GROMACS .gro file of C-alpha atoms in nm:
model
  451
    1MET     CA    1  11.735   9.039  10.622
    2ASP     CA    2  11.846   9.385  10.505
    3VAL     CA    3  11.618   9.683  10.554
    4ILE     CA    4  11.564   9.932  10.271
    5ARG     CA    5  11.571  10.267  10.450
    6LEU     CA    6  11.413  10.564  10.275
    7ARG     CA    7  11.472  10.920  10.390
    8LYS     CA    8  11.271  11.115  10.135
    9GLY     CA    9  10.905  11.167  10.211
   10HIS     CA   10  10.682  11.324  10.472
   11ASP     CA   11  10.432  11.192  10.727
   12ILE     CA   12  10.139  11.435  10.735
   13VAL     CA   13  10.033  11.522  11.089
   14LEU     CA   14   9.654  11.500  11.102
   15PRO     CA   15   9.433  11.487  11.412
   16GLY     CA   16   9.161  11.226  11.425
   17LYS     CA   17   9.356  10.900  11.418
   18PRO     CA   18   9.121  10.598  11.425
   19GLU     CA   19   9.097  10.409  11.753
   20LYS     CA   20   9.160  10.035  11.745
   21ARG     CA   21   8.797   9.948  11.801
   22LEU     CA   22   8.606   9.749  11.539
   23GLU     CA   23   8.240   9.813  11.465
   24VAL     CA   24   8.047   9.585  11.232
   25VAL     CA   25   7.819   9.794  11.011
   26GLY     CA   26   7.460   9.677  10.981
   27ARG     CA   27   7.313   9.545  10.661
   28PRO     CA   28   7.234   9.829  10.416
   29LEU     CA   29   6.928   9.853  10.194
   30ARG     CA   30   7.122   9.924   9.874
   31LEU     CA   31   7.467   9.877   9.725
   32LYS     CA   32   7.629  10.054   9.431
   33VAL     CA   33   7.896   9.928   9.192
   34ARG     CA   34   8.086  10.175   8.973
   35PRO     CA   35   8.269  10.045   8.663
   36SER     CA   36   8.498  10.350   8.678
   37ASP     CA   37   8.668  10.196   8.983
   38PHE     CA   38   8.813   9.925   8.757
   39ARG     CA   39   9.068  10.101   8.541
   40GLY     CA   40   9.134   9.919   8.215
   41ILE     CA   41   8.789   9.758   8.189
   42ARG     CA   42   8.553   9.891   7.920
   43PRO     CA   43   8.225   9.758   8.064
   44ARG     CA   44   7.960   9.560   7.881
   45LEU     CA   45   7.644   9.524   8.089
   46LEU     CA   46   7.535   9.167   8.170
   47VAL     CA   47   7.222   9.247   8.376
   48ARG     CA   48   6.908   9.453   8.322
   49LYS     CA   49   6.689   9.659   8.549
   50GLY     CA   50   6.464   9.440   8.764
   51GLN     CA   51   6.681   9.131   8.728
   52HIS     CA   52   6.765   8.933   9.042
   53VAL     CA   53   7.132   8.870   9.120
   54SER     CA   54   7.309   8.663   9.384
   55VAL     CA   55   7.635   8.736   9.561
   56GLY     CA   56   7.898   8.656   9.301
   57SER     CA   57   7.671   8.697   8.996
   58PRO     CA   58   7.845   8.882   8.711
   59LEU     CA   59   7.724   9.241   8.663
   60PHE     CA   60   7.940   9.343   8.368
   61CYS     CA   61   8.237   9.217   8.172
   62SER     CA   62   8.521   9.371   7.976
   63LYS     CA   63   8.445   9.441   7.611
   64ASP     CA   64   8.805   9.350   7.528
   65ASN     CA   65   8.802   9.025   7.728
   66PRO     CA   66   8.455   8.886   7.808
   67GLU     CA   67   8.613   8.637   8.052
   68LEU     CA   68   8.698   8.929   8.282
   69THR     CA   69   8.390   9.009   8.491
   70VAL     CA   70   8.295   9.213   8.797
   71ALA     CA   71   8.060   9.039   9.039
   72SER     CA   72   7.775   9.156   9.257
   73PRO     CA   73   7.866   9.215   9.624
   74GLY     CA   74   7.507   9.156   9.730
   75SER     CA   75   7.196   8.949   9.667
   76GLY     CA   76   6.892   9.134   9.543
   77ARG     CA   77   6.723   9.315   9.257
   78VAL     CA   78   6.897   9.544   9.010
   79ALA     CA   79   6.706   9.862   9.095
   80GLU     CA   80   6.876  10.096   8.850
   81VAL     CA   81   7.148  10.118   8.589
   82VAL     CA   82   7.270  10.476   8.571
   83LEU     CA   83   7.402  10.580   8.231
   84GLY     CA   84   7.610  10.889   8.160
   85GLU     CA   85   7.718  11.062   7.841
   86ARG     CA   86   7.743  10.837   7.537
   87ARG     CA   87   7.558  10.572   7.743
   88ILE     CA   88   7.861  10.498   7.956
   89ILE     CA   89   7.764  10.287   8.259
   90GLU     CA   90   7.817  10.505   8.566
   91GLU     CA   91   7.679  10.281   8.838
   92ILE     CA   92   7.465   9.977   8.906
   93VAL     CA   93   7.229  10.000   9.204
   94ILE     CA   94   7.125   9.679   9.384
   95GLU     CA   95   6.836   9.663   9.633
   96LEU     CA   96   6.926   9.387   9.877
   97ASP     CA   97   6.701   9.096   9.973
   98ARG     CA   98   6.631   9.015  10.336
   99SER     CA   99   6.813   8.685  10.296
  100GLU     CA  100   7.140   8.624  10.115
  101ALA     CA  101   7.179   8.397   9.812
  102PHE     CA  102   7.527   8.301   9.692
  103GLU     CA  103   7.665   8.174   9.366
  104GLN     CA  104   7.836   7.846   9.448
  105PHE     CA  105   8.196   7.781   9.348
  106GLU     CA  106   8.428   7.490   9.410
  107ALA     CA  107   8.597   7.492   9.752
  108PHE     CA  108   8.942   7.347   9.822
  109GLY     CA  109   9.124   7.232  10.133
  110GLN     CA  110   9.441   7.410  10.242
  111ASP     CA  111   9.652   7.107  10.146
  112ALA     CA  112   9.496   7.089   9.798
  113LEU     CA  113   9.586   7.447   9.703
  114GLY     CA  114   9.949   7.363   9.632
  115SER     CA  115   9.848   7.109   9.366
  116LEU     CA  116   9.624   7.347   9.170
  117SER     CA  117   9.749   7.444   8.826
  118ARG     CA  118   9.796   7.802   8.711
  119GLU     CA  119   9.513   7.761   8.462
  120ARG     CA  120   9.276   7.623   8.727
  121ILE     CA  121   9.343   7.917   8.959
  122ARG     CA  122   9.308   8.165   8.674
  123GLU     CA  123   8.978   8.012   8.558
  124GLN     CA  124   8.830   8.016   8.911
  125LEU     CA  125   8.925   8.380   8.969
  126LEU     CA  126   8.785   8.490   8.632
  127ARG     CA  127   8.460   8.293   8.657
  128SER     CA  128   8.387   8.425   9.006
  129GLY     CA  129   8.459   8.791   8.936
  130MET     CA  130   8.749   8.791   9.184
  131TRP     CA  131   9.014   8.870   8.921
  132PRO     CA  132   8.986   9.253   8.944
  133VAL     CA  133   9.155   9.250   9.287
  134ILE     CA  134   9.478   9.189   9.091
  135ARG     CA  135   9.621   9.502   8.931
  136GLN     CA  136   9.930   9.566   8.726
  137ARG     CA  137  10.199   9.824   8.658
  138PRO     CA  138  10.248  10.010   8.435
  139PHE     CA  139   9.920  10.207   8.423
  140SER     CA  140   9.769  10.065   8.747
  141SER     CA  141   9.489   9.888   8.562
  142VAL     CA  142   9.317   9.558   8.630
  143ALA     CA  143   9.571   9.289   8.544
  144ASP     CA  144   9.553   9.133   8.198
  145PRO     CA  145   9.483   8.760   8.254
  146ALA     CA  146   9.690   8.678   7.943
  147SER     CA  147   9.998   8.870   8.061
  148GLU     CA  148  10.313   8.713   8.203
  149PRO     CA  149  10.424   8.925   8.501
  150LYS     CA  150  10.785   8.918   8.612
  151ALA     CA  151  10.678   8.960   8.977
  152VAL     CA  152  10.379   9.002   9.208
  153PHE     CA  153  10.384   9.235   9.510
  154VAL     CA  154  10.184   9.251   9.831
  155SER     CA  155  10.239   9.556  10.051
  156ALA     CA  156  10.169   9.507  10.421
  157MET     CA  157  10.299   9.841  10.550
  158PRO     CA  158  10.062  10.124  10.447
  159THR     CA  159  10.188  10.470  10.541
  160MET     CA  160   9.915  10.699  10.405
  161PRO     CA  161   9.715  10.905  10.659
  162PHE     CA  162   9.464  10.700  10.863
  163ALA     CA  163   9.555  10.373  10.684
  164PRO     CA  164   9.447  10.052  10.862
  165GLU     CA  165   9.736   9.912  11.064
  166THR     CA  166   9.843   9.570  10.944
  167ASP     CA  167   9.885   9.419  11.290
  168TYR     CA  168   9.529   9.514  11.385
  169ILE     CA  169   9.384   9.378  11.059
  170LEU     CA  170   9.558   9.046  11.121
  171SER     CA  171   9.448   9.037  11.484
  172CYS     CA  172   9.084   9.068  11.373
  173ASP     CA  173   9.092   8.779  11.125
  174PRO     CA  174   9.408   8.642  10.958
  175SER     CA  175   9.223   8.358  10.783
  176GLY     CA  176   9.297   8.313  10.416
  177LEU     CA  177   9.636   8.488  10.426
  178GLN     CA  178   9.860   8.189  10.365
  179ALA     CA  179   9.612   8.037  10.120
  180GLY     CA  180   9.605   8.362   9.920
  181LEU     CA  181   9.983   8.390   9.910
  182THR     CA  182  10.017   8.028   9.797
  183LEU     CA  183   9.762   8.081   9.518
  184LEU     CA  184   9.932   8.400   9.395
  185ALA     CA  185  10.270   8.224   9.391
  186LYS     CA  186  10.121   7.937   9.188
  187LEU     CA  187   9.950   8.184   8.954
  188VAL     CA  188  10.273   8.365   8.858
  189GLY     CA  189  10.511   8.071   8.899
  190ARG     CA  190  10.740   8.243   9.150
  191PRO     CA  191  10.734   8.357   9.516
  192VAL     CA  192  10.535   8.664   9.614
  193HIS     CA  193  10.728   8.978   9.709
  194LEU     CA  194  10.581   9.051  10.054
  195VAL     CA  195  10.680   9.393  10.189
  196ILE     CA  196  10.655   9.460  10.563
  197SER     CA  197  10.768   9.733  10.797
  198ALA     CA  198  11.118   9.720  10.946
  199GLU     CA  199  10.953   9.703  11.291
  200ALA     CA  200  10.698   9.434  11.199
  201SER     CA  201  10.689   9.127  11.419
  202ASP     CA  202  10.363   8.970  11.301
  203SER     CA  203  10.422   8.597  11.277
  204PRO     CA  204  10.160   8.546  11.000
  205LEU     CA  205  10.376   8.773  10.781
  206THR     CA  206  10.731   8.696  10.894
  207GLU     CA  207  10.664   8.322  10.878
  208ALA     CA  208  10.459   8.325  10.555
  209LYS     CA  209  10.548   8.061  10.297
  210ASP     CA  210  10.576   8.105   9.920
  211THR     CA  211  10.710   8.458   9.971
  212VAL     CA  212  11.025   8.666   9.960
  213VAL     CA  213  10.997   8.907  10.252
  214HIS     CA  214  11.135   9.261  10.225
  215ARG     CA  215  11.153   9.521  10.500
  216PHE     CA  216  11.118   9.895  10.436
  217SER     CA  217  11.135  10.194  10.667
  218GLY     CA  218  11.082  10.565  10.619
  219PRO     CA  219  10.812  10.831  10.593
  220HIS     CA  220  10.523  10.822  10.349
  221PRO     CA  221  10.522  10.716  10.062
  222ALA     CA  222  10.753  10.437  10.187
  223GLY     CA  223  10.448  10.209  10.214
  224ASN     CA  224  10.329  10.257   9.854
  225VAL     CA  225  10.360   9.950   9.636
  226GLY     CA  226  10.502  10.164   9.353
  227ILE     CA  227  10.798  10.258   9.573
  228HIS     CA  228  10.857   9.891   9.656
  229ILE     CA  229  10.845   9.791   9.290
  230HIS     CA  230  11.090  10.072   9.203
  231HIS     CA  231  11.349   9.947   9.453
  232ILE     CA  232  11.305   9.570   9.404
  233ALA     CA  233  11.178   9.493   9.052
  234PRO     CA  234  11.164   9.821   8.857
  235VAL     CA  235  10.941   9.851   8.551
  236ARG     CA  236  11.173   9.926   8.258
  237GLY     CA  237  10.925   9.947   7.973
  238ARG     CA  238  10.568   9.909   7.854
  239GLY     CA  239  10.593   9.531   7.833
  240ASP     CA  240  10.767   9.494   8.170
  241ILE     CA  241  10.468   9.389   8.380
  242VAL     CA  242  10.439   9.363   8.758
  243TRP     CA  243  10.121   9.259   8.939
  244TYR     CA  244  10.018   9.378   9.285
  245VAL     CA  245   9.743   9.293   9.534
  246SER     CA  246   9.646   9.454   9.864
  247LEU     CA  247   9.686   9.250  10.182
  248GLN     CA  248   9.312   9.228  10.249
  249ASP     CA  249   9.247   9.119   9.891
  250VAL     CA  250   9.507   8.843   9.932
  251MET     CA  251   9.306   8.717  10.229
  252ARG     CA  252   8.983   8.746  10.026
  253ILE     CA  253   9.134   8.527   9.753
  254GLY     CA  254   9.236   8.270  10.014
  255ARG     CA  255   8.895   8.265  10.182
  256PHE     CA  256   8.720   8.236   9.847
  257PHE     CA  257   8.912   7.924   9.748
  258LEU     CA  258   8.873   7.768  10.095
  259GLN     CA  259   8.501   7.841  10.131
  260GLY     CA  260   8.373   7.849   9.771
  261ARG     CA  261   8.180   8.172   9.836
  262PHE     CA  262   8.242   8.519   9.698
  263PRO     CA  263   8.375   8.731   9.990
  264THR     CA  264   8.203   9.068  10.026
  265GLY     CA  265   8.353   9.231  10.333
  266LYS     CA  266   8.660   9.430  10.429
  267ILE     CA  267   8.788   9.631  10.723
  268ILE     CA  268   8.828  10.004  10.678
  269THR     CA  269   8.916  10.302  10.894
  270VAL     CA  270   8.716  10.619  10.952
  271GLY     CA  271   8.957  10.899  11.034
  272GLY     CA  272   8.969  11.275  11.060
  273GLU     CA  273   8.889  11.543  11.316
  274PRO     CA  274   8.537  11.617  11.177
  275PHE     CA  275   8.412  11.267  11.273
  276GLU     CA  276   8.258  11.205  11.613
  277LYS     CA  277   8.377  10.842  11.605
  278LYS     CA  278   8.720  10.764  11.466
  279GLN     CA  279   8.747  10.387  11.443
  280TYR     CA  280   8.782  10.069  11.241
  281MET     CA  281   8.472   9.934  11.068
  282SER     CA  282   8.378   9.609  10.900
  283VAL     CA  283   8.184   9.699  10.585
  284ARG     CA  284   8.059   9.543  10.265
  285HIS     CA  285   8.186   9.631   9.919
  286GLY     CA  286   7.956   9.877   9.746
  287MET     CA  287   7.824  10.039  10.063
  288MET     CA  288   7.743  10.408  10.045
  289LEU     CA  289   7.924  10.647  10.275
  290GLY     CA  290   7.595  10.748  10.436
  291ASP     CA  291   7.535  10.388  10.545
  292ILE     CA  292   7.890  10.350  10.672
  293LEU     CA  293   7.866  10.671  10.874
  294ARG     CA  294   7.514  10.622  11.011
  295GLY     CA  295   7.523  10.719  11.378
  296ASN     CA  296   7.859  10.890  11.335
  297ALA     CA  297   7.812  11.267  11.338
  298VAL     CA  298   8.025  11.469  11.095
  299ALA     CA  299   8.107  11.833  11.167
  300SER     CA  300   7.936  12.080  10.935
  301GLY     CA  301   8.152  12.218  10.660
  302ALA     CA  302   8.363  11.903  10.628
  303ARG     CA  303   8.456  11.732  10.303
  304LEU     CA  304   8.398  11.357  10.293
  305ILE     CA  305   8.662  11.158  10.107
  306SER     CA  306   8.649  10.801   9.982
  307GLY     CA  307   9.012  10.699  10.033
  308ASP     CA  308   9.295  10.887  10.201
  309VAL     CA  309   9.332  11.264  10.199
  310LEU     CA  310   9.611  11.254   9.939
  311THR     CA  311   9.472  11.020   9.674
  312GLY     CA  312   9.101  10.975   9.755
  313ARG     CA  313   8.805  11.139   9.585
  314ALA     CA  314   8.550  11.378   9.733
  315ALA     CA  315   8.225  11.189   9.781
  316GLY     CA  316   7.877  11.253   9.913
  317PRO     CA  317   7.669  11.032  10.147
  318GLU     CA  318   7.491  10.867   9.850
  319GLU     CA  319   7.817  10.766   9.682
  320PRO     CA  320   7.979  10.426   9.740
  321LEU     CA  321   8.318  10.362   9.896
  322GLY     CA  322   8.571  10.300   9.619
  323PHE     CA  323   8.636   9.933   9.543
  324TYR     CA  324   9.006   9.959   9.632
  325HIS     CA  325   8.965  10.213   9.913
  326GLU     CA  326   9.016  10.111  10.276
  327ILE     CA  327   8.978  10.456  10.434
  328VAL     CA  328   8.699  10.708  10.478
  329SER     CA  329   8.851  11.049  10.556
  330ALA     CA  330   8.720  11.395  10.632
  331VAL     CA  331   8.885  11.737  10.640
  332ALA     CA  332   8.749  12.084  10.704
  333GLU     CA  333   8.632  12.267  10.393
  334LYS     CA  334   8.791  12.610  10.348
  335LYS     CA  335   8.634  12.895  10.156
  336GLY     CA  336   8.823  13.208  10.066
  337ARG     CA  337   9.186  13.295  10.132
  338ASP     CA  338   9.379  13.444  10.422
  339PHE     CA  339   9.466  13.811  10.382
  340PHE     CA  340   9.846  13.834  10.349
  341GLY     CA  341   9.866  13.483  10.494
  342TRP     CA  342  10.227  13.443  10.390
  343LEU     CA  343  10.329  13.732  10.619
  344SER     CA  344  10.201  13.566  10.938
  345PRO     CA  345  10.439  13.368  11.164
  346GLY     CA  346  10.222  13.064  11.099
  347LEU     CA  347  10.190  12.914  11.447
  348ARG     CA  348   9.877  12.729  11.329
  349LYS     CA  349   9.968  12.691  10.962
  350TYR     CA  350  10.089  12.351  10.849
  351SER     CA  351  10.443  12.348  10.715
  352ALA     CA  352  10.608  12.056  10.537
  353SER     CA  353  10.926  12.266  10.505
  354LYS     CA  354  11.057  12.517  10.760
  355LEU     CA  355  10.864  12.818  10.633
  356PHE     CA  356  10.634  12.861  10.936
  357LEU     CA  357  10.700  12.849  11.310
  358SER     CA  358  10.456  12.558  11.341
  359ARG     CA  359  10.735  12.329  11.223
  360LEU     CA  360  10.924  12.389  11.549
  361ASN     CA  361  10.668  12.183  11.743
  362GLY     CA  362  10.612  11.927  11.468
  363ASN     CA  363  10.292  12.089  11.336
  364ALA     CA  364  10.117  11.976  11.655
  365LYS     CA  365   9.892  12.284  11.670
  366ALA     CA  366   9.849  12.322  11.295
  367ARG     CA  367   9.516  12.239  11.132
  368LEU     CA  368   9.487  12.126  10.772
  369ASP     CA  369   9.187  12.199  10.552
  370THR     CA  370   9.107  12.196  10.180
  371GLY     CA  371   9.265  12.536  10.113
  372VAL     CA  372   9.570  12.542   9.882
  373ASN     CA  373   9.707  12.863  10.042
  374GLY     CA  374   9.793  13.035   9.719
  375SER     CA  375   9.721  13.042   9.349
  376ARG     CA  376   9.868  12.846   9.061
  377ARG     CA  377  10.188  12.985   8.918
  378VAL     CA  378  10.481  12.886   8.698
  379MET     CA  379  10.696  12.590   8.801
  380ILE     CA  380  10.936  12.698   9.074
  381PRO     CA  381  11.238  12.464   9.112
  382PHE     CA  382  11.272  12.483   9.491
  383GLY     CA  383  11.340  12.112   9.528
  384ASN     CA  384  11.020  12.058   9.728
  385ILE     CA  385  10.883  11.776   9.517
  386GLU     CA  386  11.220  11.598   9.490
  387SER     CA  387  11.245  11.594   9.871
  388VAL     CA  388  10.935  11.376   9.912
  389LEU     CA  389  10.978  11.131   9.621
  390PRO     CA  390  11.204  10.834   9.712
  391MET     CA  391  11.254  10.727   9.351
  392ASP     CA  392  11.547  10.762   9.114
  393ILE     CA  393  11.341  10.990   8.888
  394GLU     CA  394  11.364  11.358   8.798
  395PRO     CA  395  11.003  11.462   8.867
  396ALA     CA  396  11.032  11.823   8.747
  397TRP     CA  397  11.164  11.720   8.406
  398LEU     CA  398  10.912  11.439   8.379
  399ILE     CA  399  10.625  11.678   8.449
  400ARG     CA  400  10.751  11.914   8.178
  401MET     CA  401  10.769  11.633   7.923
  402ILE     CA  402  10.419  11.513   8.014
  403ILE     CA  403  10.281  11.863   7.960
  404ALA     CA  404  10.468  11.877   7.628
  405ARG     CA  405  10.330  11.531   7.536
  406ASP     CA  406  10.682  11.413   7.440
  407ILE     CA  407  10.649  11.034   7.455
  408ASP     CA  408  11.017  10.958   7.387
  409GLU     CA  409  11.135  11.180   7.672
  410MET     CA  410  10.862  11.051   7.905
  411GLU     CA  411  10.987  10.697   7.850
  412LYS     CA  412  11.350  10.798   7.909
  413LEU     CA  413  11.253  10.971   8.233
  414GLY     CA  414  11.075  10.663   8.372
  415ILE     CA  415  10.704  10.727   8.314
  416TYR     CA  416  10.628  10.354   8.325
  417GLU     CA  417  10.739  10.335   8.690
  418CYS     CA  418  10.509  10.617   8.793
  419ASP     CA  419  10.162  10.627   8.943
  420PRO     CA  420   9.956  10.921   9.070
  421GLU     CA  421   9.957  10.789   9.428
  422ASP     CA  422  10.337  10.803   9.439
  423PHE     CA  423  10.327  11.171   9.333
  424ALA     CA  424  10.036  11.276   9.557
  425LEU     CA  425  10.273  11.405   9.824
  426CYS     CA  426  10.451  11.607   9.553
  427SER     CA  427  10.120  11.786   9.486
  428PHE     CA  428  10.085  11.854   9.860
  429VAL     CA  429  10.426  12.024   9.900
  430ASP     CA  430  10.457  12.188   9.557
  431ALA     CA  431  10.506  12.563   9.584
  432SER     CA  432  10.364  12.606   9.232
  433LYS     CA  433  10.026  12.463   9.344
  434MET     CA  434  10.021  12.221   9.049
  435GLU     CA  435   9.811  11.906   9.056
  436ILE     CA  436  10.114  11.688   8.991
  437ALA     CA  437   9.934  11.359   9.054
  438GLU     CA  438   9.670  11.451   8.794
  439ILE     CA  439   9.943  11.547   8.546
  440VAL     CA  440  10.107  11.206   8.594
  441ARG     CA  441   9.770  11.036   8.537
  442GLU     CA  442   9.722  11.236   8.216
  443GLY     CA  443  10.069  11.135   8.101
  444LEU     CA  444  10.003  10.767   8.165
  445ASP     CA  445   9.667  10.781   7.986
  446PHE     CA  446   9.826  10.960   7.689
  447ILE     CA  447  10.114  10.717   7.653
  448GLU     CA  448   9.885  10.414   7.700
  449LYS     CA  449   9.668  10.536   7.414
  450ASN     CA  450   9.938  10.669   7.182
  451GLY     CA  451  10.262  10.500   7.285
   0.00000   0.00000   0.00000
């Protein structure tokens, strides 16, 4: 099999890599579910304060498609429904019972999965609240159950900082993998595009059935699903739909159909120099960062991040881990600016180019923090952002057209293939200090609403 080799990109050197040691987090007292995690769903509340829910009970549905629901990851009492401006549902808080109660769904044997119809699989995923694990491009929203995707992708080679390593995830528990792949293939009527690293030798992946296996190599963002879609089944227009599912969510789908119970757990990493313990952890969906990090000291002045350092969101201890996030990161918080910092030789300043001497030893002694090392300025065409984007797209021109809100030019320049996570590294290296990933998100939101 041919390997797609990418040269553009950059692997950020960050101390604090997680050790391959798994800790199972104890049962928390509360869980939180945030509708904002599920892009594309306008929530309609299905529970009220004080109501008892089981694992798998629907909490809210989509106003546009009531079949599409999000389920409770725990069994207990709805302690609070937090509303924001214009009564938008911000989060649902669940106080857990001492014992677990599950909604019961039909279970199937491994041999019976291949005979299930597309409609039967679709109905089971929707009724259980499992459907939101499937997302779609363009717009990176929860997949429309009525859409007809031309392909479905599963990426098994994450390259973002501190991402869980696929081989370790599979060594912990590979159950449900083949079942999930078979079900996805039946759901879309064609084999799953399974993307693995060029060096991968995991037999559960290389020998997986109902798949077309692709191998990629290169620096980040070579592991992003958007990069894989661009090189294998590019999105050419608004109606050109591609679905994608994370590897762990594929296994969750498989386990759900085999066991008939809504799966609530996932394996994440805790990485970054500010943490006392850098490791893998088995957690429950909806857990707050404070519960995940209990017993794990965090250096003062550090910023907690739900997700990776490039695309995650700053979060406090009382905030839940994002539904799609598999990393908890931390970086040192920086206040103020260095006096004439650009004049120093930069032995301890991180350099993605060759501006500082730190690049001579691979940034080994450099320390990254939240500082942007400069102020915003006009767009400077140095070629920085093009050097880290392995896509056949002109990012500088696309950014200009997004700012100008020119829909026709955005479409010509490939806006439908884009996602903020694919441009996060562009924001990191941009000499103009622009939030390029946020600009791309604004462009996608604008064209989705007005296109």
